[in-house]
Amino acid sequence: MITHRSADLDAYACGVAIKELLERLGLSVTLVTPEGVSQPVKSFLARNSIKYLENESCDPESAIAVLVDVSTLSQVNELRDFVRGKRLVVIDHHEIHNIKPDLAVIDPSATSCSEIAALLFKEVGIEPSAETAKLLIGGILSDSGRLSRARDLTFEALAWLLRISRVDYQELVSSMITEVTFSERMARVKGLLRMRVYRVDELLVCLSNVNAYESSLADTMLRAGCDLALVASEHDEEVRMVGRSSKRLQGMLSLADLFSELAQYFNGEGGGHATAAALSVRARIDVWTLLLKALERFESMVGKKAVRVMD
């Protein structure tokens, strides 16, 4: 069982849940989180007295690899070679790219992988443990924007999990609130200082680069008023980029399509949702070459030229 690198709460919760489900069905499962889990996950686990399951490597004798919340192989880092040699099962709420699973449980209409995991438990008639139910509640709330993107099945799954976990809902929500670390705040500030802004009519396209916390910076850029936030970073022999878009771009642009095109152009791996996507290119490319190419493709998609805002 493998989550995407630096697993967020949804990926980790789903990984733990599917591990428990498969074990109760008689299988032996190891959960691996490349690069560990994110700080909000560690905080959530500590505040709710949940033990952190951590494994750094996969059993080479494993016949099957289960990918959780992984839409492209770039999200599993050095485990790509391991994955390519196994029979694959994918569980995700994103459309997948450059992965050919033997079995796929994919529902793009679901708010989260945690929601899918909860519905799988219900489907086979097994209740998760109270601790796992609590984790799944956190995963659903985290990836659904505190239920702002919920569907009917989301509320059904949530009500079922709340009954099983017997958790105080307000206390659990409070446990998800974490103070931003100094290093993350510094990354946001540096990224904002480096930001280049372009205008297309009343749309604002913002580009920047940092060494870490790319998603955090992209979210900050959206809150600051950007309609499209693209953030690139360098990691040894790899260049990564994340993208976020506002509601004003709905119907005009799919970041999943944009990042898939960029992945083909740079011979990388990319994909995601219409409003959130990621790209990885295993080559030494200047980050601004990548960002400006993304801007060029955006211009082509909307059929208009962007003008840089200088003051």
Tab-separated table of C-alpha atoms in Angstrom:
chain	number	residue	atom	x	y	z
A	1	MET	CA	0.000	0.000	0.000
A	2	ILE	CA	1.604	3.264	-1.163
A	3	THR	CA	0.363	6.841	-0.772
A	4	HIS	CA	1.674	9.886	-2.610
A	5	ARG	CA	4.806	11.506	-1.167
A	6	SER	CA	4.415	13.647	1.962
A	7	ALA	CA	0.963	12.188	2.472
A	8	ASP	CA	-1.788	14.593	3.466
A	9	LEU	CA	-4.567	13.600	5.861
A	10	ASP	CA	-6.820	12.209	3.136
A	11	ALA	CA	-4.128	9.998	1.597
A	12	TYR	CA	-2.891	8.739	4.968
A	13	ALA	CA	-6.392	8.075	6.329
A	14	CYS	CA	-7.383	6.171	3.203
A	15	GLY	CA	-4.139	4.180	3.286
A	16	VAL	CA	-4.690	3.154	6.914
A	17	ALA	CA	-8.326	2.296	6.224
A	18	ILE	CA	-7.695	0.164	3.129
A	19	LYS	CA	-4.856	-1.592	4.981
A	20	GLU	CA	-7.267	-2.458	7.788
A	21	LEU	CA	-9.968	-3.592	5.375
A	22	LEU	CA	-7.619	-5.889	3.442
A	23	GLU	CA	-6.176	-7.340	6.638
A	24	ARG	CA	-9.653	-8.140	7.899
A	25	LEU	CA	-10.213	-9.921	4.604
A	26	GLY	CA	-7.162	-12.088	5.344
A	27	LEU	CA	-4.375	-10.310	3.445
A	28	SER	CA	-0.994	-9.122	4.712
A	29	VAL	CA	-0.456	-5.423	3.996
A	30	THR	CA	2.307	-2.862	4.591
A	31	LEU	CA	1.581	0.877	4.354
A	32	VAL	CA	4.378	3.020	2.880
A	33	THR	CA	4.295	6.832	2.778
A	34	PRO	CA	7.168	8.178	0.612
A	35	GLU	CA	8.884	11.110	2.375
A	36	GLY	CA	6.650	10.508	5.400
A	37	VAL	CA	3.473	12.426	6.168
A	38	SER	CA	2.794	16.156	6.261
A	39	GLN	CA	2.960	18.180	9.471
A	40	PRO	CA	-0.850	18.609	9.675
A	41	VAL	CA	-1.180	14.809	9.688
A	42	LYS	CA	1.308	14.459	12.532
A	43	SER	CA	-0.540	17.140	14.470
A	44	PHE	CA	-3.934	15.490	13.875
A	45	LEU	CA	-2.613	12.093	15.010
A	46	ALA	CA	-1.047	13.534	18.159
A	47	ARG	CA	-4.143	15.529	19.140
A	48	ASN	CA	-6.387	12.507	18.667
A	49	SER	CA	-3.995	9.992	20.286
A	50	ILE	CA	-3.735	7.933	17.103
A	51	LYS	CA	-0.594	5.868	16.565
A	52	TYR	CA	1.395	6.740	13.431
A	53	LEU	CA	1.939	3.750	11.134
A	54	GLU	CA	5.261	4.233	9.363
A	55	ASN	CA	7.193	2.054	6.939
A	56	GLU	CA	10.055	3.312	4.807
A	57	SER	CA	10.308	0.475	2.299
A	58	CYS	CA	8.204	-2.030	0.389
A	59	ASP	CA	8.577	-5.777	0.598
A	60	PRO	CA	10.270	-6.753	-2.685
A	61	GLU	CA	8.375	-10.059	-2.580
A	62	SER	CA	5.012	-8.301	-2.736
A	63	ALA	CA	2.927	-9.425	-5.705
A	64	ILE	CA	0.533	-6.477	-5.688
A	65	ALA	CA	1.008	-2.727	-5.161
A	66	VAL	CA	-2.010	-0.692	-4.066
A	67	LEU	CA	-1.717	3.011	-4.884
A	68	VAL	CA	-3.804	5.368	-2.757
A	69	ASP	CA	-4.431	8.975	-3.860
A	70	VAL	CA	-1.767	8.583	-6.560
A	71	SER	CA	-2.752	9.836	-10.019
A	72	THR	CA	0.736	9.762	-11.620
A	73	LEU	CA	3.830	7.681	-10.888
A	74	SER	CA	5.806	10.863	-10.185
A	75	GLN	CA	3.967	11.055	-6.853
A	76	VAL	CA	5.692	7.964	-5.454
A	77	ASN	CA	9.272	9.134	-6.086
A	78	GLU	CA	11.883	6.387	-5.872
A	79	LEU	CA	9.190	3.694	-5.622
A	80	ARG	CA	8.350	4.117	-9.309
A	81	ASP	CA	10.582	1.202	-10.323
A	82	PHE	CA	9.055	-1.007	-7.613
A	83	VAL	CA	5.532	-0.155	-8.773
A	84	ARG	CA	6.264	-0.809	-12.445
A	85	GLY	CA	7.084	-4.435	-11.717
A	86	LYS	CA	3.894	-5.252	-9.816
A	87	ARG	CA	0.248	-5.886	-10.451
A	88	LEU	CA	-1.458	-2.598	-9.643
A	89	VAL	CA	-4.585	-1.572	-7.782
A	90	VAL	CA	-5.433	2.140	-7.755
A	91	ILE	CA	-7.841	3.842	-5.353
A	92	ASP	CA	-8.332	7.525	-6.129
A	93	HIS	CA	-10.726	10.414	-6.609
A	94	HIS	CA	-8.591	11.837	-9.447
A	95	GLU	CA	-8.379	10.732	-13.037
A	96	ILE	CA	-5.128	8.775	-13.364
A	97	HIS	CA	-2.297	9.384	-15.839
A	98	ASN	CA	0.565	7.133	-17.030
A	99	ILE	CA	-0.689	4.331	-14.733
A	100	LYS	CA	-2.259	1.161	-16.114
A	101	PRO	CA	-3.850	-0.620	-13.150
A	102	ASP	CA	-5.088	-4.194	-13.130
A	103	LEU	CA	-7.921	-2.994	-10.893
A	104	ALA	CA	-9.086	0.596	-10.408
A	105	VAL	CA	-11.490	2.039	-7.856
A	106	ILE	CA	-11.749	5.612	-9.139
A	107	ASP	CA	-14.553	8.079	-8.509
A	108	PRO	CA	-13.811	11.677	-9.594
A	109	SER	CA	-17.154	12.772	-8.136
A	110	ALA	CA	-16.045	11.765	-4.631
A	111	THR	CA	-14.695	14.527	-2.419
A	112	SER	CA	-11.807	12.409	-1.169
A	113	CYS	CA	-10.157	9.010	-1.101
A	114	SER	CA	-11.324	8.726	2.509
A	115	GLU	CA	-14.922	8.924	1.304
A	116	ILE	CA	-14.239	6.122	-1.197
A	117	ALA	CA	-12.639	4.012	1.556
A	118	ALA	CA	-15.636	4.509	3.856
A	119	LEU	CA	-18.033	3.488	1.077
A	120	LEU	CA	-15.927	0.379	0.358
A	121	PHE	CA	-16.244	-0.657	4.019
A	122	LYS	CA	-20.011	-0.203	3.784
A	123	GLU	CA	-20.155	-2.103	0.492
A	124	VAL	CA	-18.544	-5.240	1.964
A	125	GLY	CA	-20.504	-4.970	5.219
A	126	ILE	CA	-17.529	-4.357	7.537
A	127	GLU	CA	-17.259	-1.531	10.056
A	128	PRO	CA	-13.823	0.106	10.476
A	129	SER	CA	-12.334	0.425	13.941
A	130	ALA	CA	-13.273	3.565	15.883
A	131	GLU	CA	-9.741	4.926	15.375
A	132	THR	CA	-9.840	4.354	11.622
A	133	ALA	CA	-13.316	5.886	11.421
A	134	LYS	CA	-11.953	8.977	13.165
A	135	LEU	CA	-9.108	9.169	10.643
A	136	LEU	CA	-11.525	8.861	7.727
A	137	ILE	CA	-13.667	11.679	9.106
A	138	GLY	CA	-10.566	13.866	9.207
A	139	GLY	CA	-9.643	12.857	5.656
A	140	ILE	CA	-13.101	13.674	4.327
A	141	LEU	CA	-13.237	17.047	6.065
A	142	SER	CA	-9.721	17.913	4.937
A	143	ASP	CA	-10.141	17.161	1.229
A	144	SER	CA	-13.730	18.364	0.907
A	145	GLY	CA	-12.873	21.875	2.126
A	146	ARG	CA	-14.803	21.289	5.374
A	147	LEU	CA	-17.695	19.850	3.304
A	148	SER	CA	-17.885	22.812	0.907
A	149	ARG	CA	-17.554	20.305	-1.972
A	150	ALA	CA	-19.666	17.565	-0.374
A	151	ARG	CA	-22.213	15.436	-2.225
A	152	ASP	CA	-25.085	13.368	-0.762
A	153	LEU	CA	-22.880	10.284	-0.330
A	154	THR	CA	-20.348	12.373	1.580
A	155	PHE	CA	-22.872	13.160	4.313
A	156	GLU	CA	-24.060	9.544	4.395
A	157	ALA	CA	-20.497	8.287	4.855
A	158	LEU	CA	-19.747	10.958	7.446
A	159	ALA	CA	-22.852	10.171	9.531
A	160	TRP	CA	-21.951	6.456	9.469
A	161	LEU	CA	-18.355	7.126	10.534
A	162	LEU	CA	-19.435	9.479	13.322
A	163	ARG	CA	-21.669	6.770	14.768
A	164	ILE	CA	-18.832	4.231	14.668
A	165	SER	CA	-16.130	6.523	16.066
A	166	ARG	CA	-18.328	8.105	18.778
A	167	VAL	CA	-16.085	11.149	18.424
A	168	ASP	CA	-17.088	14.654	19.455
A	169	TYR	CA	-17.394	16.309	16.048
A	170	GLN	CA	-16.516	19.818	17.224
A	171	GLU	CA	-13.434	18.565	19.081
A	172	LEU	CA	-12.273	16.660	16.005
A	173	VAL	CA	-12.689	19.731	13.793
A	174	SER	CA	-10.722	21.776	16.338
A	175	SER	CA	-7.924	19.186	16.247
A	176	MET	CA	-7.466	19.888	12.526
A	177	ILE	CA	-6.525	23.518	13.140
A	178	THR	CA	-2.750	23.801	13.195
A	179	GLU	CA	-0.397	26.738	13.539
A	180	VAL	CA	1.692	27.317	10.432
A	181	THR	CA	5.388	26.689	11.115
A	182	PHE	CA	8.004	29.405	10.714
A	183	SER	CA	9.587	27.628	7.733
A	184	GLU	CA	6.243	27.413	5.934
A	185	ARG	CA	5.463	31.069	6.646
A	186	MET	CA	8.922	32.014	5.365
A	187	ALA	CA	8.385	29.978	2.184
A	188	ARG	CA	5.079	31.767	1.586
A	189	VAL	CA	6.650	35.194	2.048
A	190	LYS	CA	9.620	34.389	-0.225
A	191	GLY	CA	7.261	33.016	-2.837
A	192	LEU	CA	5.106	36.135	-2.747
A	193	LEU	CA	8.203	38.331	-3.123
A	194	ARG	CA	9.258	36.354	-6.213
A	195	MET	CA	5.789	36.303	-7.727
A	196	ARG	CA	5.198	37.530	-11.268
A	197	VAL	CA	1.644	38.599	-12.093
A	198	TYR	CA	0.016	38.596	-15.536
A	199	ARG	CA	-3.398	39.884	-16.550
A	200	VAL	CA	-5.843	38.428	-19.069
A	201	ASP	CA	-8.874	40.725	-19.081
A	202	GLU	CA	-10.018	40.516	-15.440
A	203	LEU	CA	-8.143	37.285	-14.715
A	204	LEU	CA	-4.876	37.297	-12.764
A	205	VAL	CA	-2.266	34.627	-13.500
A	206	CYS	CA	0.483	34.364	-10.876
A	207	LEU	CA	3.802	32.502	-11.159
A	208	SER	CA	6.385	31.884	-8.450
A	209	ASN	CA	9.036	29.465	-7.189
A	210	VAL	CA	10.090	28.135	-3.793
A	211	ASN	CA	12.153	25.246	-2.440
A	212	ALA	CA	9.340	23.732	-0.351
A	213	TYR	CA	5.665	24.163	0.594
A	214	GLU	CA	4.623	24.646	-3.021
A	215	SER	CA	0.960	23.800	-2.386
A	216	SER	CA	0.800	26.072	0.638
A	217	LEU	CA	2.157	28.984	-1.409
A	218	ALA	CA	-0.244	28.265	-4.295
A	219	ASP	CA	-3.205	28.306	-1.886
A	220	THR	CA	-1.934	31.574	-0.388
A	221	MET	CA	-1.671	33.108	-3.857
A	222	LEU	CA	-5.302	32.191	-4.570
A	223	ARG	CA	-6.431	33.771	-1.307
A	224	ALA	CA	-4.444	36.892	-2.246
A	225	GLY	CA	-6.530	37.284	-5.415
A	226	CYS	CA	-4.843	35.202	-8.119
A	227	ASP	CA	-7.129	33.232	-10.436
A	228	LEU	CA	-4.374	30.869	-11.521
A	229	ALA	CA	-1.431	30.138	-9.213
A	230	LEU	CA	1.536	28.165	-10.578
A	231	VAL	CA	4.456	27.345	-8.271
A	232	ALA	CA	7.613	25.506	-9.346
A	233	SER	CA	10.487	24.057	-7.329
A	234	GLU	CA	13.776	22.188	-7.856
A	235	HIS	CA	14.556	18.899	-6.106
A	236	ASP	CA	17.917	17.349	-7.050
A	237	GLU	CA	17.368	15.919	-10.563
A	238	GLU	CA	13.672	16.770	-10.603
A	239	VAL	CA	11.589	19.893	-11.190
A	240	ARG	CA	8.055	20.010	-9.780
A	241	MET	CA	5.143	22.353	-10.298
A	242	VAL	CA	1.757	22.626	-8.598
A	243	GLY	CA	-1.221	24.589	-9.812
A	244	ARG	CA	-4.401	25.938	-8.265
A	245	SER	CA	-7.222	27.832	-9.968
A	246	SER	CA	-10.178	29.873	-8.765
A	247	LYS	CA	-13.875	29.440	-9.513
A	248	ARG	CA	-13.600	32.208	-12.110
A	249	LEU	CA	-11.687	29.797	-14.367
A	250	GLN	CA	-14.275	27.021	-14.154
A	251	GLY	CA	-15.429	26.095	-17.635
A	252	MET	CA	-12.496	27.963	-19.194
A	253	LEU	CA	-9.552	25.852	-18.073
A	254	SER	CA	-8.848	22.407	-16.673
A	255	LEU	CA	-5.544	22.237	-14.836
A	256	ALA	CA	-5.553	18.469	-15.357
A	257	ASP	CA	-5.521	19.056	-19.129
A	258	LEU	CA	-2.938	21.849	-18.906
A	259	PHE	CA	-0.569	19.786	-16.780
A	260	SER	CA	-1.026	16.713	-18.981
A	261	GLU	CA	0.020	18.781	-22.005
A	262	LEU	CA	3.057	20.128	-20.133
A	263	ALA	CA	3.970	16.588	-19.060
A	264	GLN	CA	4.020	15.505	-22.701
A	265	TYR	CA	6.054	18.548	-23.770
A	266	PHE	CA	8.711	18.122	-21.046
A	267	ASN	CA	8.551	14.300	-21.014
A	268	GLY	CA	7.325	14.371	-17.429
A	269	GLU	CA	4.349	13.140	-15.445
A	270	GLY	CA	1.397	15.300	-14.504
A	271	GLY	CA	-2.309	15.463	-13.828
A	272	GLY	CA	-4.914	16.094	-11.156
A	273	HIS	CA	-8.262	17.881	-10.935
A	274	ALA	CA	-9.712	20.725	-12.984
A	275	THR	CA	-8.778	23.156	-10.196
A	276	ALA	CA	-5.690	21.491	-8.682
A	277	ALA	CA	-2.865	19.620	-10.385
A	278	ALA	CA	0.799	18.651	-10.116
A	279	LEU	CA	3.662	18.011	-12.526
A	280	SER	CA	7.048	16.328	-12.176
A	281	VAL	CA	9.879	16.467	-14.716
A	282	ARG	CA	12.960	14.358	-14.013
A	283	ALA	CA	15.471	16.650	-15.709
A	284	ARG	CA	17.466	19.794	-15.005
A	285	ILE	CA	15.129	22.518	-16.262
A	286	ASP	CA	15.127	26.096	-15.075
A	287	VAL	CA	11.945	26.614	-13.059
A	288	TRP	CA	11.073	29.771	-14.977
A	289	THR	CA	11.341	27.917	-18.275
A	290	LEU	CA	8.650	25.597	-16.954
A	291	LEU	CA	6.492	28.377	-15.517
A	292	LEU	CA	6.614	30.531	-18.644
A	293	LYS	CA	5.811	27.539	-20.848
A	294	ALA	CA	2.790	26.927	-18.623
A	295	LEU	CA	1.758	30.558	-19.111
A	296	GLU	CA	2.135	30.158	-22.880
A	297	ARG	CA	-0.091	27.057	-22.881
A	298	PHE	CA	-2.643	28.892	-20.713
A	299	GLU	CA	-2.728	31.732	-23.264
A	300	SER	CA	-3.305	29.208	-26.039
A	301	MET	CA	-6.143	27.527	-24.131
A	302	VAL	CA	-8.032	30.760	-23.402
A	303	GLY	CA	-7.175	32.308	-26.765
A	304	LYS	CA	-5.799	35.551	-25.334
A	305	LYS	CA	-2.407	37.093	-24.604
A	306	ALA	CA	-1.375	37.788	-21.017
A	307	VAL	CA	0.096	41.167	-20.062
A	308	ARG	CA	2.543	41.370	-17.192
A	309	VAL	CA	1.521	43.612	-14.287
A	310	MET	CA	4.584	45.647	-13.308
A	311	ASP	CA	3.196	47.934	-10.580
